[in-house]
PDB file of N, CA and C in Angstrom:
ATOM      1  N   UNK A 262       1.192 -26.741  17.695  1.00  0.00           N
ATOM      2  CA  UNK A 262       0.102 -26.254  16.877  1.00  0.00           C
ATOM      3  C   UNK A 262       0.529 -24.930  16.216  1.00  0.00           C
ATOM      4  N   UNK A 263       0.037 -24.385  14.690  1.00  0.00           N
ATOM      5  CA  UNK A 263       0.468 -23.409  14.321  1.00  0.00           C
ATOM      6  C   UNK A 263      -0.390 -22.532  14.419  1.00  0.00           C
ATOM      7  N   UNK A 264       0.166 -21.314  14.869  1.00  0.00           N
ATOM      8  CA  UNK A 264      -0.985 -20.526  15.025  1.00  0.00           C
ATOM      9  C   UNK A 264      -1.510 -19.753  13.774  1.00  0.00           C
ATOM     10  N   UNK A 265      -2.864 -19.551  13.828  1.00  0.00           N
ATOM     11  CA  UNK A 265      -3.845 -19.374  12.428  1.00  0.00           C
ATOM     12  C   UNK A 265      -3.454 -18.200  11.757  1.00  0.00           C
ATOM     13  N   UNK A 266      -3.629 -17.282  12.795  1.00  0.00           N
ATOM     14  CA  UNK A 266      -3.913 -15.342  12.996  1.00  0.00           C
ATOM     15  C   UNK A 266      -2.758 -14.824  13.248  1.00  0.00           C
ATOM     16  N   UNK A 267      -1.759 -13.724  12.786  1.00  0.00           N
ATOM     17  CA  UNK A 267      -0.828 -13.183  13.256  1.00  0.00           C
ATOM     18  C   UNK A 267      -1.199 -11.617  12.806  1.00  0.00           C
ATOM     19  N   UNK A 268      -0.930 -10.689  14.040  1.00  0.00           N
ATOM     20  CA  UNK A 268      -0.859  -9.281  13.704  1.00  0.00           C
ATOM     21  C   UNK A 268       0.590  -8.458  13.583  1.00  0.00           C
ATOM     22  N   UNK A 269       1.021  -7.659  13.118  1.00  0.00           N
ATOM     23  CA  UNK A 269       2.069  -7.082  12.906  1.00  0.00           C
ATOM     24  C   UNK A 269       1.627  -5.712  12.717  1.00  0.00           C
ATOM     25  N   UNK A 270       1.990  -4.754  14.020  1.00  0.00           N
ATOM     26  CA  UNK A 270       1.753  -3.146  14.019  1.00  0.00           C
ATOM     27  C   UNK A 270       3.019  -2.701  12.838  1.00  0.00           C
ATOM     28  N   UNK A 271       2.134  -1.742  11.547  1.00  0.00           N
ATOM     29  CA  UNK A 271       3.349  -1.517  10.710  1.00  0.00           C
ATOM     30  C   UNK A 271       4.238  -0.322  10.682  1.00  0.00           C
ATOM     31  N   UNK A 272       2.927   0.443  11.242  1.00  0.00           N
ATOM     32  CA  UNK A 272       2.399   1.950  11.451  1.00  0.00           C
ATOM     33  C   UNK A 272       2.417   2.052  12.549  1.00  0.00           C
ATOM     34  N   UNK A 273       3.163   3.262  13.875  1.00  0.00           N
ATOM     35  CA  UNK A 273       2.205   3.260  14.839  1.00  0.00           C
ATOM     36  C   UNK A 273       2.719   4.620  15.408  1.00  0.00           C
ATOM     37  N   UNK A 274       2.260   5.746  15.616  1.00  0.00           N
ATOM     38  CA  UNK A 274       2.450   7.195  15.654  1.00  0.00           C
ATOM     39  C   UNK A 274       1.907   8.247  15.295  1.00  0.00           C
ATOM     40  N   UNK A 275       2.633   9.351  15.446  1.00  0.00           N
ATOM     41  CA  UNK A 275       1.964  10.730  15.318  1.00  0.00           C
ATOM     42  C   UNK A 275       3.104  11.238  14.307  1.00  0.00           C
ATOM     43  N   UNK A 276       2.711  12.237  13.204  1.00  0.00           N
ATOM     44  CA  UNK A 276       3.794  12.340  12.559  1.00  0.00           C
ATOM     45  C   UNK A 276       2.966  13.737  11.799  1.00  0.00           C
ATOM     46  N   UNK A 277       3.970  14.897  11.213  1.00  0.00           N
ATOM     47  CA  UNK A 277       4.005  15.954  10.523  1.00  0.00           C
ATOM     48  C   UNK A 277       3.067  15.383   9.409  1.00  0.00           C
ATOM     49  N   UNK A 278       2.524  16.036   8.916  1.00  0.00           N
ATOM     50  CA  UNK A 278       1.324  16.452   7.090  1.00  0.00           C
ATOM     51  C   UNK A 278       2.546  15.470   6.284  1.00  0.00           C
ATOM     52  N   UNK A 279       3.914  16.739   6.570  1.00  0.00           N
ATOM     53  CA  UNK A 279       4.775  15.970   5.328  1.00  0.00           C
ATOM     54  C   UNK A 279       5.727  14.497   5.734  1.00  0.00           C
ATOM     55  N   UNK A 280       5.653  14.503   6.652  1.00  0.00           N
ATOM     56  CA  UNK A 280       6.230  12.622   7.274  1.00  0.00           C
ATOM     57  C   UNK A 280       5.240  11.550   6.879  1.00  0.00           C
ATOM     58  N   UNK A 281       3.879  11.973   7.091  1.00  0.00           N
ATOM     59  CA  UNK A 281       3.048  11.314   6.959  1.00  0.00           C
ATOM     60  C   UNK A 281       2.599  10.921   5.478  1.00  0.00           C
ATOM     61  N   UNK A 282       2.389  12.125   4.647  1.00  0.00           N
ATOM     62  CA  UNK A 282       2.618  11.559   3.106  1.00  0.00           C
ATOM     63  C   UNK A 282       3.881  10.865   2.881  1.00  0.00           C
ATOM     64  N   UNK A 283       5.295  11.345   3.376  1.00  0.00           N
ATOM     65  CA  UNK A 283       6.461  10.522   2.745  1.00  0.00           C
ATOM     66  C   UNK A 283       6.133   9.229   3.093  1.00  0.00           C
ATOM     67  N   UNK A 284       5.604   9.048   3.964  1.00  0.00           N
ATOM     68  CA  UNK A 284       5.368   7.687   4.883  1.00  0.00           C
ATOM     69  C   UNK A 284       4.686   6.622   3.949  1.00  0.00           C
ATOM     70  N   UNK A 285       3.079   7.321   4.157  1.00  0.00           N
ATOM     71  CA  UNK A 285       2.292   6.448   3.314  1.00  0.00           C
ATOM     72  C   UNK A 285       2.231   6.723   1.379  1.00  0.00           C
ATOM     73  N   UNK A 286       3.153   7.672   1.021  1.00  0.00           N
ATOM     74  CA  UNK A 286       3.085   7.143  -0.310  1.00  0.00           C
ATOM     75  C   UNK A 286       4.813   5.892  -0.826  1.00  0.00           C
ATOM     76  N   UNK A 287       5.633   6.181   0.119  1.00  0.00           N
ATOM     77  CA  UNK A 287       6.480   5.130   0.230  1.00  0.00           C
ATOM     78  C   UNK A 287       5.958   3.680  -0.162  1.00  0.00           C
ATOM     79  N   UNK A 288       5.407   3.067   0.971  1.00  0.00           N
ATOM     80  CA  UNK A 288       4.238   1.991   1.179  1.00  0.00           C
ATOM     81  C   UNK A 288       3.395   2.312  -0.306  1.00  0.00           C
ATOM     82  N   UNK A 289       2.593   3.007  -1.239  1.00  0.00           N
ATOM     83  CA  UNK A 289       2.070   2.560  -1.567  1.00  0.00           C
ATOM     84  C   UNK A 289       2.883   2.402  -2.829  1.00  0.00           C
ATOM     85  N   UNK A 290       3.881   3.624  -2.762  1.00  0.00           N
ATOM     86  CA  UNK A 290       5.179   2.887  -3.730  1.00  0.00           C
ATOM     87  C   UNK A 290       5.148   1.370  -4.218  1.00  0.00           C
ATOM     88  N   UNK A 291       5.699   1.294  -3.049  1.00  0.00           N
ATOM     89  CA  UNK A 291       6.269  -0.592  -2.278  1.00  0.00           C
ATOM     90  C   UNK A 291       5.513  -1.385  -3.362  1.00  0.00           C
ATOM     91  N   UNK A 292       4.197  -0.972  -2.895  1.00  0.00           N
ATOM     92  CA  UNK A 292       2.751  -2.199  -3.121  1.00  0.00           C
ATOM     93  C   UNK A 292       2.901  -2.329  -4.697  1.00  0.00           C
ATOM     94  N   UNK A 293       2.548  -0.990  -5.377  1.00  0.00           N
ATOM     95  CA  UNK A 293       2.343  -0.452  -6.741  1.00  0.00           C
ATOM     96  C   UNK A 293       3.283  -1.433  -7.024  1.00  0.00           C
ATOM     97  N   UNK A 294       5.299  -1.033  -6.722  1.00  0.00           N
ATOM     98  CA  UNK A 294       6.152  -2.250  -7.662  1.00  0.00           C
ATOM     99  C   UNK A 294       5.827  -3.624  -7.527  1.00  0.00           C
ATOM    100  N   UNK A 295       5.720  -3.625  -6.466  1.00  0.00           N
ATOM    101  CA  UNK A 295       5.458  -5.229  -6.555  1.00  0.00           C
ATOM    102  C   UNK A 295       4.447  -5.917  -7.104  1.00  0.00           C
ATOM    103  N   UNK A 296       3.383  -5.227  -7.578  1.00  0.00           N
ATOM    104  CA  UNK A 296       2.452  -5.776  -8.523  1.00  0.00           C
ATOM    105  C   UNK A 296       3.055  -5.805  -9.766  1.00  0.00           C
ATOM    106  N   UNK A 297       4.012  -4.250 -10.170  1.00  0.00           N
ATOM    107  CA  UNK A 297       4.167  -4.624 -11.199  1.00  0.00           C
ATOM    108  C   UNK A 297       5.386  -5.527 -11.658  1.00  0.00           C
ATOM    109  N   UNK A 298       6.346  -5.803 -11.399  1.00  0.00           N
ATOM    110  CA  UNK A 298       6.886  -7.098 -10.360  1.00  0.00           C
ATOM    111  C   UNK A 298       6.835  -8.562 -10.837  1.00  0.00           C
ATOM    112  N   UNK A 299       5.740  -8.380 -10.043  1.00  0.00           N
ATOM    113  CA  UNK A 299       4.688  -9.616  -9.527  1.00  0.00           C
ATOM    114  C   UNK A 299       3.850 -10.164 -11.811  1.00  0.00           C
ATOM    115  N   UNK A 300       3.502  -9.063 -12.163  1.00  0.00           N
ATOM    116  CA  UNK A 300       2.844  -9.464 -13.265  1.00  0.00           C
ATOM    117  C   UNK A 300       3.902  -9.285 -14.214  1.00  0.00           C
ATOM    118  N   UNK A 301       5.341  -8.764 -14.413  1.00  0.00           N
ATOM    119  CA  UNK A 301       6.168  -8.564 -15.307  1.00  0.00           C
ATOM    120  C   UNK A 301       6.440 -10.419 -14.990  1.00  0.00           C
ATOM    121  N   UNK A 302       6.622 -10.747 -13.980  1.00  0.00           N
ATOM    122  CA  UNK A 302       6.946 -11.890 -13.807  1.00  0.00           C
ATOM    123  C   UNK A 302       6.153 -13.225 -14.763  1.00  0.00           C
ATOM    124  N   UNK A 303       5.123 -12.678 -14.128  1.00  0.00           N
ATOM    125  CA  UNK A 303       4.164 -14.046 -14.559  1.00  0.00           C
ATOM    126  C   UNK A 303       4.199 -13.505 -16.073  1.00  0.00           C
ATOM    127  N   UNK A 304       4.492 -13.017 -16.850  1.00  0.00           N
ATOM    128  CA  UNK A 304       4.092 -12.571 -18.470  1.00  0.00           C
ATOM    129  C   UNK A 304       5.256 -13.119 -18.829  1.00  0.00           C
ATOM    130  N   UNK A 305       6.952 -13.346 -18.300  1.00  0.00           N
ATOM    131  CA  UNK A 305       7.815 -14.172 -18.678  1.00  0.00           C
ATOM    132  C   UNK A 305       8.125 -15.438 -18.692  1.00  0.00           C
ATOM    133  N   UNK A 306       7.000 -15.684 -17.714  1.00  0.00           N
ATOM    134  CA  UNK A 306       6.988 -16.914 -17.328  1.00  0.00           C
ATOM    135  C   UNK A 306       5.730 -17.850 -18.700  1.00  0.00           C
ATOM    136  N   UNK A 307       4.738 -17.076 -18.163  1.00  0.00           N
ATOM    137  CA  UNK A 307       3.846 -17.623 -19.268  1.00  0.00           C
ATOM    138  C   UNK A 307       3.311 -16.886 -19.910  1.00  0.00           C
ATOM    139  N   UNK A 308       3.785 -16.147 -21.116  1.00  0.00           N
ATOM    140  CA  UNK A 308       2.971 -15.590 -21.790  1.00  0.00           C
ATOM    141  C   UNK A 308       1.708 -14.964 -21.698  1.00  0.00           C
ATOM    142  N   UNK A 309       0.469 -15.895 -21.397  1.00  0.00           N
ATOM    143  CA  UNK A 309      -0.366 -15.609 -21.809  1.00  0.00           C
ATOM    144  C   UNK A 309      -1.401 -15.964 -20.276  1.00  0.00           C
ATOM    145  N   UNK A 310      -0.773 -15.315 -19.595  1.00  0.00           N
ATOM    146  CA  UNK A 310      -1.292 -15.581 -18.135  1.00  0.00           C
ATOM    147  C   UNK A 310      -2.330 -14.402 -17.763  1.00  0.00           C
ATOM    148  N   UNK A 311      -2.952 -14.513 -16.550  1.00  0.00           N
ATOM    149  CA  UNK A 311      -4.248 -13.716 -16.393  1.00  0.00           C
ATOM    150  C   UNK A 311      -3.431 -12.634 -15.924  1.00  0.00           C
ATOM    151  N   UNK A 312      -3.364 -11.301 -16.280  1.00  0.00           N
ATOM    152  CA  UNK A 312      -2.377 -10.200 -14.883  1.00  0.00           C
ATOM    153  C   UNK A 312      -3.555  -9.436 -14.792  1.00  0.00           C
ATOM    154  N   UNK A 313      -5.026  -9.469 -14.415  1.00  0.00           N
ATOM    155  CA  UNK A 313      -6.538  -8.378 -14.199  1.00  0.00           C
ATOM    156  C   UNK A 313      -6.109  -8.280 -13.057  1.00  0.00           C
ATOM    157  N   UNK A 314      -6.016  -8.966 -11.759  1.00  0.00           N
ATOM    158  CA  UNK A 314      -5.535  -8.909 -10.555  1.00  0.00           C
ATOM    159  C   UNK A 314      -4.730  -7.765 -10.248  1.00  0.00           C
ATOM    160  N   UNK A 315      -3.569  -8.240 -10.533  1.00  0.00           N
ATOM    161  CA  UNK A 315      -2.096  -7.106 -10.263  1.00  0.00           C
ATOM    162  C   UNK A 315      -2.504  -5.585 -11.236  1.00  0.00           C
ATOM    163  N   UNK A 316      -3.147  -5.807 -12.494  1.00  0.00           N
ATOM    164  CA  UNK A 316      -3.744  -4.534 -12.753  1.00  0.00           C
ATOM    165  C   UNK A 316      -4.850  -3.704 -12.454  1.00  0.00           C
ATOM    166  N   UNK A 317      -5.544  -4.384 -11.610  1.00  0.00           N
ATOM    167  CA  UNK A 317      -6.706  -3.744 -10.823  1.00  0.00           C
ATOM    168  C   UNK A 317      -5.820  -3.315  -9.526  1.00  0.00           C
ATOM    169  N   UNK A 318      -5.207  -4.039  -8.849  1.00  0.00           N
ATOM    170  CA  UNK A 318      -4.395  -3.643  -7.811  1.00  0.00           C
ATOM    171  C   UNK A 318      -3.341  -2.615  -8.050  1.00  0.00           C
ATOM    172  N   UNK A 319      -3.139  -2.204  -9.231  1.00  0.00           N
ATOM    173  CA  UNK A 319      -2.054  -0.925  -9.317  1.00  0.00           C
ATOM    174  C   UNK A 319      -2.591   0.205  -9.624  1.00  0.00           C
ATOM    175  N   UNK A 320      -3.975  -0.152 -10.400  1.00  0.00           N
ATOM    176  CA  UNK A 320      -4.628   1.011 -10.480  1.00  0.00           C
ATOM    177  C   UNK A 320      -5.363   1.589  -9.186  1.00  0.00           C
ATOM    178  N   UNK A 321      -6.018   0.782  -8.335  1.00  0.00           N
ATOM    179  CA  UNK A 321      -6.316   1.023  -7.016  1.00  0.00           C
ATOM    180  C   UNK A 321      -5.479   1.562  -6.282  1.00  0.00           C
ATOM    181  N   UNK A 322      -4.231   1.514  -6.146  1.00  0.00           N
ATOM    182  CA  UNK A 322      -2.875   1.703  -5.365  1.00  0.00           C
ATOM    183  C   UNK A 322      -2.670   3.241  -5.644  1.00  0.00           C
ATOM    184  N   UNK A 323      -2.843   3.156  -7.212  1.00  0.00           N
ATOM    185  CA  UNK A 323      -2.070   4.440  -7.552  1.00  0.00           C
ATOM    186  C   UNK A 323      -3.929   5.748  -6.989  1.00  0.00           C
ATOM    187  N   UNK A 324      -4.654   5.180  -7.072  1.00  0.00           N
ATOM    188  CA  UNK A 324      -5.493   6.176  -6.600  1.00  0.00           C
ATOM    189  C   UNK A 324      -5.633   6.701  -5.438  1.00  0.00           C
ATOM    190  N   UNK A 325      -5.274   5.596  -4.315  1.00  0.00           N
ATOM    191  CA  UNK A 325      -4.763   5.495  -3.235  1.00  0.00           C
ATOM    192  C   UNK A 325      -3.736   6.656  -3.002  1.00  0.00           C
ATOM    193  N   UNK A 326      -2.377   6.685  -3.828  1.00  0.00           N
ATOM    194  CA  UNK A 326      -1.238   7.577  -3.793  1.00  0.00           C
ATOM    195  C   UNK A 326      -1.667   8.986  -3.647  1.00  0.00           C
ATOM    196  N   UNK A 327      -2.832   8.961  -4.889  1.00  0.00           N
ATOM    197  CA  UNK A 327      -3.201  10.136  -5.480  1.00  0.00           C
ATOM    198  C   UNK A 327      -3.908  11.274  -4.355  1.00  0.00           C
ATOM    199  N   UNK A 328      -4.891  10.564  -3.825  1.00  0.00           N
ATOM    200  CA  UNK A 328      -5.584  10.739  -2.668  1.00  0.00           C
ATOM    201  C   UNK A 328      -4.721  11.274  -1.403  1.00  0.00           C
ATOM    202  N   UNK A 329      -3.689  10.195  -0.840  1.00  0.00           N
ATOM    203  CA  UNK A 329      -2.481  10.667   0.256  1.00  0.00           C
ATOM    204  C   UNK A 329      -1.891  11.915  -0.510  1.00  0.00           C
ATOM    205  N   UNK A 330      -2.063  12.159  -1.271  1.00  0.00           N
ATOM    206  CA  UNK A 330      -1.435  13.514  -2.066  1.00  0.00           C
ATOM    207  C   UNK A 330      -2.250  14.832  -1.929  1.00  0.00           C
ATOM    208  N   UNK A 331      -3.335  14.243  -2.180  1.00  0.00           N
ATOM    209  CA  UNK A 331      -4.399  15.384  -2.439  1.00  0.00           C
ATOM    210  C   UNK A 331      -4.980  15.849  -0.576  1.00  0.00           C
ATOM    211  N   UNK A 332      -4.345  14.835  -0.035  1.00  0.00           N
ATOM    212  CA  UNK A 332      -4.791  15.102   1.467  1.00  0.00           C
ATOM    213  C   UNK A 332      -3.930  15.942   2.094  1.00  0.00           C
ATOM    214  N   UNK A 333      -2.549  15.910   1.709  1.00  0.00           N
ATOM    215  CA  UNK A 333      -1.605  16.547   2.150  1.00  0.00           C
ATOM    216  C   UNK A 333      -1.817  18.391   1.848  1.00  0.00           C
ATOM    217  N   UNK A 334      -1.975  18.517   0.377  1.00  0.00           N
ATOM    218  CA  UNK A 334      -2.227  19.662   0.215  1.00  0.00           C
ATOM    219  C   UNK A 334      -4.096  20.232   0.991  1.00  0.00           C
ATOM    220  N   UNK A 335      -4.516  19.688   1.262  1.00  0.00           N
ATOM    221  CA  UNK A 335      -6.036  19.923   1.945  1.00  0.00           C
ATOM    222  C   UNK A 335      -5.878  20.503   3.039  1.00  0.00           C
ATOM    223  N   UNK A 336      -4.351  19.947   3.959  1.00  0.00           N
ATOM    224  CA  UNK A 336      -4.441  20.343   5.320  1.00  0.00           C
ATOM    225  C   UNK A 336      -3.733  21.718   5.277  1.00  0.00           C
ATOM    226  N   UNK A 337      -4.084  22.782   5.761  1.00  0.00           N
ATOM    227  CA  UNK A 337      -3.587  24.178   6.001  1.00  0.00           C
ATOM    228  C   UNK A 337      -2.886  24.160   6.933  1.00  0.00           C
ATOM    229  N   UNK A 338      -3.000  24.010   8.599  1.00  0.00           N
ATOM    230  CA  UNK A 338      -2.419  23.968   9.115  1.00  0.00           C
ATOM    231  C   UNK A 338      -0.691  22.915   9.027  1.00  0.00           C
ATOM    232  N   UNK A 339       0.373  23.571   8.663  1.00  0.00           N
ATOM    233  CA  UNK A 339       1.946  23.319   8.880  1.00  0.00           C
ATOM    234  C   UNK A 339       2.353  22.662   9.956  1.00  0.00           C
ATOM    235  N   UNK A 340       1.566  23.037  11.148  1.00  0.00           N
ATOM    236  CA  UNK A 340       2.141  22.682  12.158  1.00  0.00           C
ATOM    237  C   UNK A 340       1.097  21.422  12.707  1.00  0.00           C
ATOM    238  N   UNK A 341      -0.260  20.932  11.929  1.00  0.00           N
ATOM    239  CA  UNK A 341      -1.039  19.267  11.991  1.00  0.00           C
ATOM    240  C   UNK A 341       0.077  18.397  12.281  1.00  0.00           C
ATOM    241  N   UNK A 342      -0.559  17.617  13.125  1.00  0.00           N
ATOM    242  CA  UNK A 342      -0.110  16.164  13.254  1.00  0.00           C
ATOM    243  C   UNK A 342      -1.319  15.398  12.904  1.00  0.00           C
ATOM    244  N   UNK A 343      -0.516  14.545  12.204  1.00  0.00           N
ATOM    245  CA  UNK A 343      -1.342  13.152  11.646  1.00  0.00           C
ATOM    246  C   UNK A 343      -1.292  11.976  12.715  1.00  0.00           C
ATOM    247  N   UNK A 344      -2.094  11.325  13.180  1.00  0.00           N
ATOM    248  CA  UNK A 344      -2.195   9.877  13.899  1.00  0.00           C
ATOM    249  C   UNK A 344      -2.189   8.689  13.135  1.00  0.00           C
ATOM    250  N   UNK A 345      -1.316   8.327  12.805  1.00  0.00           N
ATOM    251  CA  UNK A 345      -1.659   7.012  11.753  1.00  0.00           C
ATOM    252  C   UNK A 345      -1.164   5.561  12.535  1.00  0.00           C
ATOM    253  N   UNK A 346      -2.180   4.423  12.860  1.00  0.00           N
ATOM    254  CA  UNK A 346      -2.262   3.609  13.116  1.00  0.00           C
ATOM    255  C   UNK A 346      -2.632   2.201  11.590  1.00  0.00           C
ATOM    256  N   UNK A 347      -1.407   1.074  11.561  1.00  0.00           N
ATOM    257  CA  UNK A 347      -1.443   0.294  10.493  1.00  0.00           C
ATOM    258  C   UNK A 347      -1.316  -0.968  11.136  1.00  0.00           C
ATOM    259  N   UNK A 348      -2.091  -2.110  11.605  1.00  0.00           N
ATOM    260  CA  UNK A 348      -1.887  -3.011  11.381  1.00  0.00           C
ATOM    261  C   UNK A 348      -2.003  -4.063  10.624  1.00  0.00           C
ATOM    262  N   UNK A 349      -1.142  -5.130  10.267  1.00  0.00           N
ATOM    263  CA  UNK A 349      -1.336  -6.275   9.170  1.00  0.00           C
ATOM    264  C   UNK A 349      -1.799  -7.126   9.926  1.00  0.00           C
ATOM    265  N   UNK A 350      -2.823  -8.044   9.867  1.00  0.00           N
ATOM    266  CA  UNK A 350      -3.811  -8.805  10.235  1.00  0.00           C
ATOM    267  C   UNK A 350      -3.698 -10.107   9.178  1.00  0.00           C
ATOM    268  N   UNK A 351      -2.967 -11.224   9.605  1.00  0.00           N
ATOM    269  CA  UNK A 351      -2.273 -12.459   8.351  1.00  0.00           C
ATOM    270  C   UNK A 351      -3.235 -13.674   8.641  1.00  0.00           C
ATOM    271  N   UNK A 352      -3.465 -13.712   7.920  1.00  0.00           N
ATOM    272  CA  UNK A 352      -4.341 -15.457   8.462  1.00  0.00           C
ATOM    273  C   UNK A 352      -3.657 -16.624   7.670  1.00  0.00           C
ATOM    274  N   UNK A 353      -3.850 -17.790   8.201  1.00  0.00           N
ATOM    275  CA  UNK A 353      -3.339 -19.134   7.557  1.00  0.00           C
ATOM    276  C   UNK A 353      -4.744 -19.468   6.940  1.00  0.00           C
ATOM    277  N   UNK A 354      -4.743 -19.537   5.577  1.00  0.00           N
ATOM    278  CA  UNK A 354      -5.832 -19.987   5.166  1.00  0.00           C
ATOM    279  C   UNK A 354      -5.272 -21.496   4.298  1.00  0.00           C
ATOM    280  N   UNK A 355      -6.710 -22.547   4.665  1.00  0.00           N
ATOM    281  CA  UNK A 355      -6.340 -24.179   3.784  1.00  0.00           C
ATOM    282  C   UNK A 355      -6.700 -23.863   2.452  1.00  0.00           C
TER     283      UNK A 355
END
């Protein structure tokens, strides 16, 4: 039988203000190219294909970035640790 549900810890630690932005704007790096990627693709492929998806998703991403940015400079304390916990949660969907 295959199983439905799979989790994958991506994230799992304590880490410096500045580990923690390199960390999570890396990742949202990642995400951001691969949308754009993902829709450079489909526009060679077919012209005239839907890309609202992958451009709602990069603009979301990049606000996302913006935010892990703006959080970094918020924290005063140098010597904060961040707790950041990430898991991916996959389902088999029919």
């Amino acid at each position: 039988m295959v199983q439905t549900k799979t989790e994958i810890k991506l994230v799992n630690g304590t880490f410096t203000v500045s580990e923690a932005t390199d960390l999570l704007v890396s990742l949202l790096e990642e995400k951001i190219n691969f949308h754009k990627l993902h829709r450079l693709s489909l526009g060679e492929r077919f012209p005239d294909s839907d890309t609202d998806y992958d451009d709602t998703r990069i603009h979301e991403l990049m606000q996302e970035r913006t935010r892990v940015k703006n959080l970094y400079k918020e924290i005063q304390d140098p010597l904060a640790k961040l707790k950041i916990e990430g898991t991916l949660s996959i389902t088999i969907e029919d």
